[in-house]
C-alpha cells in the first residue's frame, strides 16, 4: 500500500506538528495504512519543546507535492496555508477544527472531518474510538500538548468542555500536572531571542480578507510581553516590509499575554489605529493598546475586525 503523507499548515505550531504525528501513528497502527508525518516549515519553539519532551524527532520537511502523492491534511482546510499546487495531490482525508474555507478538492468522496473543538486532537480522539489509557504515552503526550497549546491551557474562549475533559483524562493517564506542563510549554514559546522580526511577524499569522482588504493577522502568544514590546520599533519597520513582500494592506500584530489574558496591539499607523478603535470600541492614543480579555484570533479578533 502506498504511504500517505500527513501534514498540517505552513508555519507549523504545536497542534499542526503533533497532530500530523498522531494521525500517522493512528493510520499505521489502527488502519493498517502506512503513513508518514511531515512538516511544511520549521516548527515553532513550543512545538520543538513538545517533540523533545515526548521523544520525537522533528518530522521531515516536505518541500513539494506532486500528483503521485496521497496526502492527509490536518489542522487546516485552507488551501492558502498549504502548497500552491496542493490539489495536484490526491487528498485522501482532511481532519480539522477551522471554518470551511473552500479551495481544496478531492477526486472522489473522502474522509473530511471538521468539528468545532479548540484543537485538532479532540477531533482525532473522537474518530479514533480509543480510551486515553489505550494510547501509547508519547502519543497521549502529543495530544495533551496540542489541546493545551490551542486552548492556552483552557483560557481561550475556543475551549469546549470536550477539549478540557480529554486533556484532563490524558494528563491523568500520563501522571502529568497540567499547570506545570503548560507553563513549561508557554515558556518555550516565549523564547523569541533567536527569531528575526519578520519571523516573529509571520510565525503565528494568517492572511485574511477583511472588508475587501487583504490583511495579515499575527498573534504572538507569550508569557513575557515586555520582551516583544522591547523590539517594538524594529518590529514596526519590519511590518512595512512584510506588507510589501506579502502583498497585504495591513499587518495587525497582537501580543497575547497568556497569563494576564489580554492582547496588546501595536498601533503603528493611523489606519490600523482607526480600524482597531472601531473594532474593539476603544480610544487609542499611543503606540500600543491593551485589549483586556482578547486572546483568540478565531473567536475574537477576526470577528471584531470583520464587524
Ligand atoms: Mn489547531
Coordinates of C-alpha atoms and ligand atoms in Angstrom, one line a residue, residues 15 75 97-98 120 150, ligand 1:
X15 CA -1.2 21.4 17.1
X75 CA -5.3 21.3 11.4
X97 CA -11.2 22.3 13.5
X98 CA -11.4 25.5 11.5
X120 CA -7.3 19.0 16.1
X150 CA -4.5 25.7 21.2
Ligands
LIG1 MN1 -5.0 23.8 15.7

